[in-house]
Coordinates of C-alpha atoms and ligand atoms in Angstrom, one line a residue:
M2 CA 33.4 -45.4 -80.2
D3 CA 34.2 -44.9 -76.5
A4 CA 33.5 -48.2 -74.8
T5 CA 34.5 -46.8 -71.8
R6 CA 32.0 -44.6 -71.5
P7 CA 29.2 -44.8 -68.8
L8 CA 26.3 -47.1 -70.2
T9 CA 23.2 -44.2 -70.3
W10 CA 19.3 -45.2 -70.9
Q11 CA 18.0 -45.1 -74.1
D12 CA 14.6 -45.6 -76.2
A13 CA 14.7 -48.9 -78.3
T14 CA 12.0 -50.0 -80.5
I15 CA 10.7 -53.5 -81.1
T16 CA 10.4 -54.3 -84.6
A17 CA 9.5 -57.7 -84.0
A18 CA 7.6 -59.9 -81.7
V19 CA 7.9 -63.9 -83.0
P20 CA 7.0 -67.2 -80.8
E21 CA 9.9 -69.2 -80.9
T22 CA 8.9 -71.8 -78.1
P23 CA 5.5 -72.1 -76.4
R24 CA 7.4 -70.0 -73.0
V25 CA 9.5 -68.0 -75.1
R26 CA 9.2 -65.1 -77.8
R27 CA 11.8 -63.6 -80.1
L28 CA 11.6 -59.5 -79.4
T29 CA 14.0 -57.4 -82.4
L30 CA 15.4 -54.6 -81.3
A31 CA 16.0 -51.2 -83.0
V32 CA 19.2 -50.0 -81.2
G33 CA 20.0 -46.7 -81.3
W34 CA 23.8 -46.9 -79.6
D35 CA 26.9 -46.4 -81.2
R36 CA 29.0 -49.4 -79.8
P37 CA 30.3 -52.8 -81.0
F38 CA 28.5 -55.7 -78.9
R39 CA 30.5 -58.7 -78.0
A40 CA 28.9 -62.5 -78.3
G41 CA 27.6 -63.1 -74.4
Q42 CA 26.9 -59.6 -73.9
H43 CA 23.1 -58.6 -72.5
V44 CA 21.3 -55.6 -72.2
D45 CA 19.5 -54.4 -69.0
V46 CA 15.5 -53.1 -69.8
R47 CA 13.8 -51.0 -67.6
L48 CA 9.7 -50.3 -67.4
T49 CA 8.1 -47.9 -66.1
A50 CA 4.3 -48.4 -64.4
P51 CA 2.0 -45.4 -64.8
D52 CA 2.6 -44.8 -61.5
G53 CA 5.9 -44.0 -61.5
Y54 CA 7.2 -48.0 -61.0
Q55 CA 10.1 -49.0 -62.4
A56 CA 11.0 -52.5 -62.7
Q57 CA 14.6 -53.7 -64.8
R58 CA 15.6 -56.9 -65.9
S59 CA 18.9 -58.0 -67.5
Y60 CA 18.2 -60.2 -71.2
S61 CA 21.2 -61.7 -72.8
I62 CA 21.7 -60.6 -77.0
A63 CA 20.8 -63.7 -79.1
S64 CA 21.7 -62.0 -82.3
S65 CA 25.5 -62.1 -83.9
P66 CA 27.4 -58.9 -83.6
A67 CA 27.9 -58.6 -87.4
R68 CA 24.5 -57.2 -87.0
P69 CA 25.1 -53.7 -84.5
G70 CA 22.0 -51.9 -84.7
T71 CA 19.8 -54.8 -84.6
I72 CA 19.6 -56.5 -81.5
D73 CA 17.7 -60.2 -80.7
L74 CA 16.4 -60.6 -77.6
L75 CA 14.7 -64.4 -76.4
I76 CA 12.7 -64.2 -73.1
E77 CA 11.4 -67.3 -71.6
R78 CA 7.8 -66.1 -69.5
L79 CA 8.1 -67.0 -66.0
D80 CA 4.8 -67.9 -64.4
D81 CA 5.1 -66.0 -61.0
G82 CA 7.8 -63.4 -63.1
E83 CA 7.3 -59.6 -63.1
V84 CA 8.8 -58.5 -65.7
S85 CA 8.8 -61.5 -68.4
G86 CA 5.2 -61.8 -68.5
F87 CA 5.0 -58.3 -70.7
F88 CA 7.8 -59.1 -72.9
A89 CA 6.4 -63.0 -73.5
D90 CA 3.0 -62.1 -74.2
V91 CA 2.1 -58.1 -74.3
A92 CA 5.2 -56.3 -76.1
E93 CA 4.3 -56.0 -79.8
P94 CA 6.1 -54.5 -82.7
G95 CA 6.6 -50.6 -82.3
D96 CA 6.6 -50.6 -78.8
A97 CA 9.6 -48.7 -77.3
I98 CA 11.0 -50.0 -74.2
E99 CA 14.2 -48.7 -72.4
L100 CA 17.4 -50.2 -72.4
R101 CA 20.9 -49.7 -71.1
G102 CA 24.1 -51.8 -72.5
P103 CA 25.4 -53.5 -73.7
I104 CA 27.0 -55.1 -70.5
G105 CA 29.2 -57.6 -69.6
G106 CA 33.2 -58.5 -70.1
A107 CA 34.0 -61.7 -68.2
F108 CA 30.8 -63.9 -70.5
V109 CA 32.2 -63.2 -73.9
W110 CA 33.5 -64.9 -76.6
D111 CA 35.7 -63.4 -79.4
P112 CA 37.2 -64.9 -82.4
G113 CA 40.6 -64.4 -82.1
M114 CA 39.9 -66.2 -78.5
G115 CA 40.0 -69.8 -80.9
G116 CA 38.6 -72.7 -79.4
P117 CA 37.3 -75.9 -78.9
L118 CA 34.6 -74.5 -77.1
L119 CA 32.4 -75.9 -75.2
L120 CA 28.6 -74.5 -74.3
V121 CA 26.7 -75.5 -71.5
G122 CA 23.2 -74.2 -71.7
G123 CA 20.0 -74.8 -69.8
G124 CA 16.2 -73.3 -70.4
S125 CA 17.0 -69.8 -71.7
G126 CA 20.2 -70.2 -70.6
V127 CA 21.4 -71.0 -74.1
V128 CA 20.8 -67.4 -75.3
P129 CA 24.1 -66.1 -74.9
L130 CA 25.6 -68.7 -76.4
L131 CA 23.7 -69.1 -79.4
A132 CA 24.9 -65.2 -80.2
M133 CA 28.8 -67.5 -80.0
L134 CA 27.6 -70.2 -82.5
R135 CA 26.0 -67.5 -84.3
H136 CA 29.5 -65.5 -84.6
R137 CA 31.6 -68.5 -84.9
A138 CA 29.9 -69.5 -87.8
E139 CA 30.4 -66.2 -89.7
A140 CA 34.3 -65.3 -88.8
A141 CA 35.8 -68.2 -87.1
P142 CA 33.8 -71.7 -88.5
D143 CA 37.2 -73.7 -88.2
V144 CA 37.1 -73.2 -84.4
P145 CA 35.6 -76.6 -83.2
A146 CA 32.0 -76.3 -80.9
L147 CA 29.8 -77.9 -79.1
L148 CA 26.7 -77.3 -77.4
L149 CA 24.9 -79.1 -74.8
Y150 CA 22.0 -77.9 -74.3
S151 CA 19.4 -78.9 -72.0
A152 CA 15.7 -78.6 -72.4
R153 CA 12.6 -79.7 -71.0
S154 CA 11.5 -81.4 -74.2
A155 CA 11.8 -81.1 -77.8
D156 CA 9.0 -78.1 -77.8
E157 CA 11.4 -76.0 -75.3
V158 CA 14.3 -76.4 -77.9
I159 CA 14.7 -72.9 -78.6
V160 CA 15.7 -72.1 -82.1
R161 CA 15.5 -76.0 -82.4
D162 CA 15.8 -76.3 -86.2
E163 CA 18.6 -73.5 -86.8
L164 CA 20.2 -76.0 -84.3
I165 CA 19.4 -78.8 -86.1
R166 CA 20.5 -77.6 -89.5
R167 CA 24.0 -76.1 -88.2
D168 CA 24.4 -79.7 -86.3
A169 CA 23.6 -81.2 -90.1
W170 CA 25.6 -78.9 -91.9
E171 CA 28.4 -76.7 -90.0
P172 CA 31.8 -79.0 -90.1
G173 CA 33.0 -78.7 -86.0
F174 CA 30.0 -77.6 -84.7
R175 CA 28.1 -80.4 -82.4
L176 CA 24.4 -80.3 -80.9
M177 CA 23.9 -82.4 -77.9
L178 CA 20.3 -81.8 -76.5
A179 CA 19.7 -83.1 -72.6
L180 CA 15.5 -83.5 -72.5
T181 CA 14.6 -83.6 -69.0
R182 CA 11.1 -84.3 -69.2
A183 CA 11.2 -86.1 -72.6
P184 CA 10.5 -90.2 -72.3
G185 CA 13.5 -91.6 -71.4
G186 CA 14.8 -88.5 -71.1
R187 CA 17.7 -87.2 -68.8
R188 CA 19.6 -84.4 -67.2
V189 CA 23.3 -82.8 -67.9
D190 CA 25.3 -85.6 -65.3
A191 CA 28.9 -86.8 -65.3
G192 CA 28.2 -89.3 -68.6
R193 CA 26.5 -86.7 -70.6
I194 CA 29.7 -84.1 -69.9
A195 CA 32.2 -87.6 -70.6
E196 CA 30.4 -87.7 -73.7
A197 CA 30.4 -83.9 -74.7
L198 CA 34.4 -84.0 -73.9
A199 CA 34.8 -86.9 -76.2
A200 CA 33.4 -85.9 -78.8
L201 CA 34.8 -82.3 -78.9
G202 CA 38.4 -83.1 -77.2
S203 CA 39.8 -81.0 -74.1
P204 CA 37.9 -77.2 -74.6
A205 CA 39.7 -74.3 -74.5
H206 CA 37.5 -72.5 -73.1
T207 CA 34.4 -73.4 -71.6
F208 CA 30.6 -71.4 -71.5
V209 CA 28.1 -72.8 -68.6
C210 CA 24.7 -70.5 -68.5
G211 CA 21.5 -71.0 -66.6
G212 CA 19.6 -71.3 -63.2
N213 CA 21.7 -70.8 -60.9
P214 CA 21.1 -74.7 -59.5
F215 CA 21.9 -75.8 -63.1
V216 CA 25.5 -73.5 -63.8
S217 CA 26.3 -74.7 -60.3
A218 CA 25.5 -78.6 -60.6
V219 CA 27.2 -78.4 -63.9
S220 CA 30.2 -76.4 -63.0
D221 CA 31.0 -79.1 -60.4
L222 CA 30.8 -81.9 -62.9
L223 CA 33.0 -79.9 -65.5
V224 CA 35.6 -79.9 -62.6
E225 CA 35.3 -83.4 -61.6
A226 CA 35.7 -84.4 -65.1
G227 CA 39.1 -82.9 -64.9
V228 CA 38.6 -79.0 -67.2
P229 CA 40.7 -76.4 -65.4
A230 CA 38.2 -74.1 -63.4
R231 CA 40.2 -70.8 -65.0
T232 CA 38.7 -72.1 -68.6
I233 CA 35.1 -72.1 -67.0
R234 CA 32.8 -69.1 -67.3
T235 CA 29.5 -68.8 -66.2
E236 CA 26.8 -66.8 -66.3
R237 CA 23.7 -67.0 -64.1
F238 CA 20.4 -65.8 -64.7
G239 CA 18.6 -66.5 -61.3
G240 CA 15.9 -68.4 -59.8
Ligands
FAD14 C1 23.1 -61.4 -67.1 C2 21.7 -61.9 -67.1 C3 21.2 -62.3 -68.3 C4 19.4 -62.7 -68.7 N1 19.7 -63.7 -69.7 C5 18.0 -63.9 -70.3 C6 17.1 -63.9 -71.4 O1 18.2 -64.1 -72.5 N2 16.9 -65.0 -71.3 C7 15.3 -65.0 -70.3 O2 14.0 -65.4 -70.5 N3 15.9 -64.5 -69.3 C8 17.3 -63.8 -69.1 N4 17.6 -63.2 -67.5 C9 16.7 -63.6 -66.5 C10 15.9 -62.2 -66.6 O3 17.2 -60.8 -66.1 C11 15.2 -62.1 -65.4 O4 15.4 -62.8 -64.5 C12 13.7 -63.4 -65.6 O5 13.2 -62.8 -67.4 C13 12.3 -63.1 -64.8 O6 12.3 -62.1 -64.7 P1 10.7 -61.9 -64.0 O7 10.6 -60.7 -63.6 O8 9.9 -62.2 -64.7 O9 10.9 -62.6 -62.7 P2 10.9 -62.1 -61.1 O10 9.2 -61.5 -60.7 O11 11.5 -61.7 -60.9 O12 10.9 -63.7 -60.3 C14 9.5 -64.4 -60.5 C15 9.9 -65.9 -59.8 O13 11.1 -66.1 -60.6 C16 12.1 -66.6 -59.9 N5 13.8 -67.1 -61.0 C17 14.0 -65.4 -61.3 N6 14.7 -65.8 -62.2 C18 14.8 -67.0 -63.1 C19 14.9 -67.9 -63.7 N7 16.4 -67.7 -64.3 N8 15.1 -69.0 -63.8 C20 14.3 -69.5 -62.9 N9 13.4 -69.1 -61.8 C21 13.7 -67.3 -62.0 C22 12.8 -65.7 -58.7 O14 12.9 -65.9 -57.9 C23 11.2 -66.2 -58.4 O15 10.8 -66.9 -57.3 C24 18.8 -63.4 -67.2 C25 19.9 -63.2 -66.7 C26 20.8 -62.0 -66.5 C27 21.3 -61.7 -65.3

């Protein structure tokens, strides 16, 4: 296995397509690659229309590296999106898609990096953080971790039941939700960051992921709260 080999496009087959929230669908893919992946990495997918037009997008791997031949993607439908609607509404088990990966070397967490681990996700930006949480639970359950997750409403919290179960049962893991459009809801603001830091202690590693405005705002808040910038890693989904 040579992780430095250039990535090539290959066929992957969709084996399951399950709604997770009103806007997000989980696609399970059987992948033929021979590379291990790391929690936090993503894949590129490419669609080709009958007239040859191609569109390519990146999607984070939500599943744990413990299942290397099968990956889960969680894809949110954007109302005016070119590609996300296909995956969130149209793609079905048995479909083959072109995929390239795994990709990404900076926005990754390995158990050997330790913690405490502060994960801050906005919307579908929680996806690579889920891979980290799942990997942590299997490979390094002693590492303290806190997920601060901003979603519009409780309905839009991706894998809500799993996160609530982990919060209840996994020692050392804490879930904090920031529901922006729920009654009395609030954004990730300085107060929320202070609460997270008080609950977790000083993070050794902080991962922030979501749309561009979310990542910029949260990164600024973290630095203002005293988290060293060199310990903060960010992934921007666009927007
Ligand atoms: C490394 C990486 C990993 C990603 N992982 C995921 C993932 O796990 N799940 C997932 O759902 N998406 C993920 N994305 C976003 C994904 O690649 C696409 O950008 C997204 O699905 C929109 O594609 P589209 O063709 O539907 O929209 P487009 O047709 O490309 O864009 C439609 C409109 O939406 C805006 N827009 C594009 N992306 C966003 C965004 N993220 N938020 C708000 N507005 C946006 C565009 O500016 C445009 O106005 C990831 C992006 C990157 C770079």
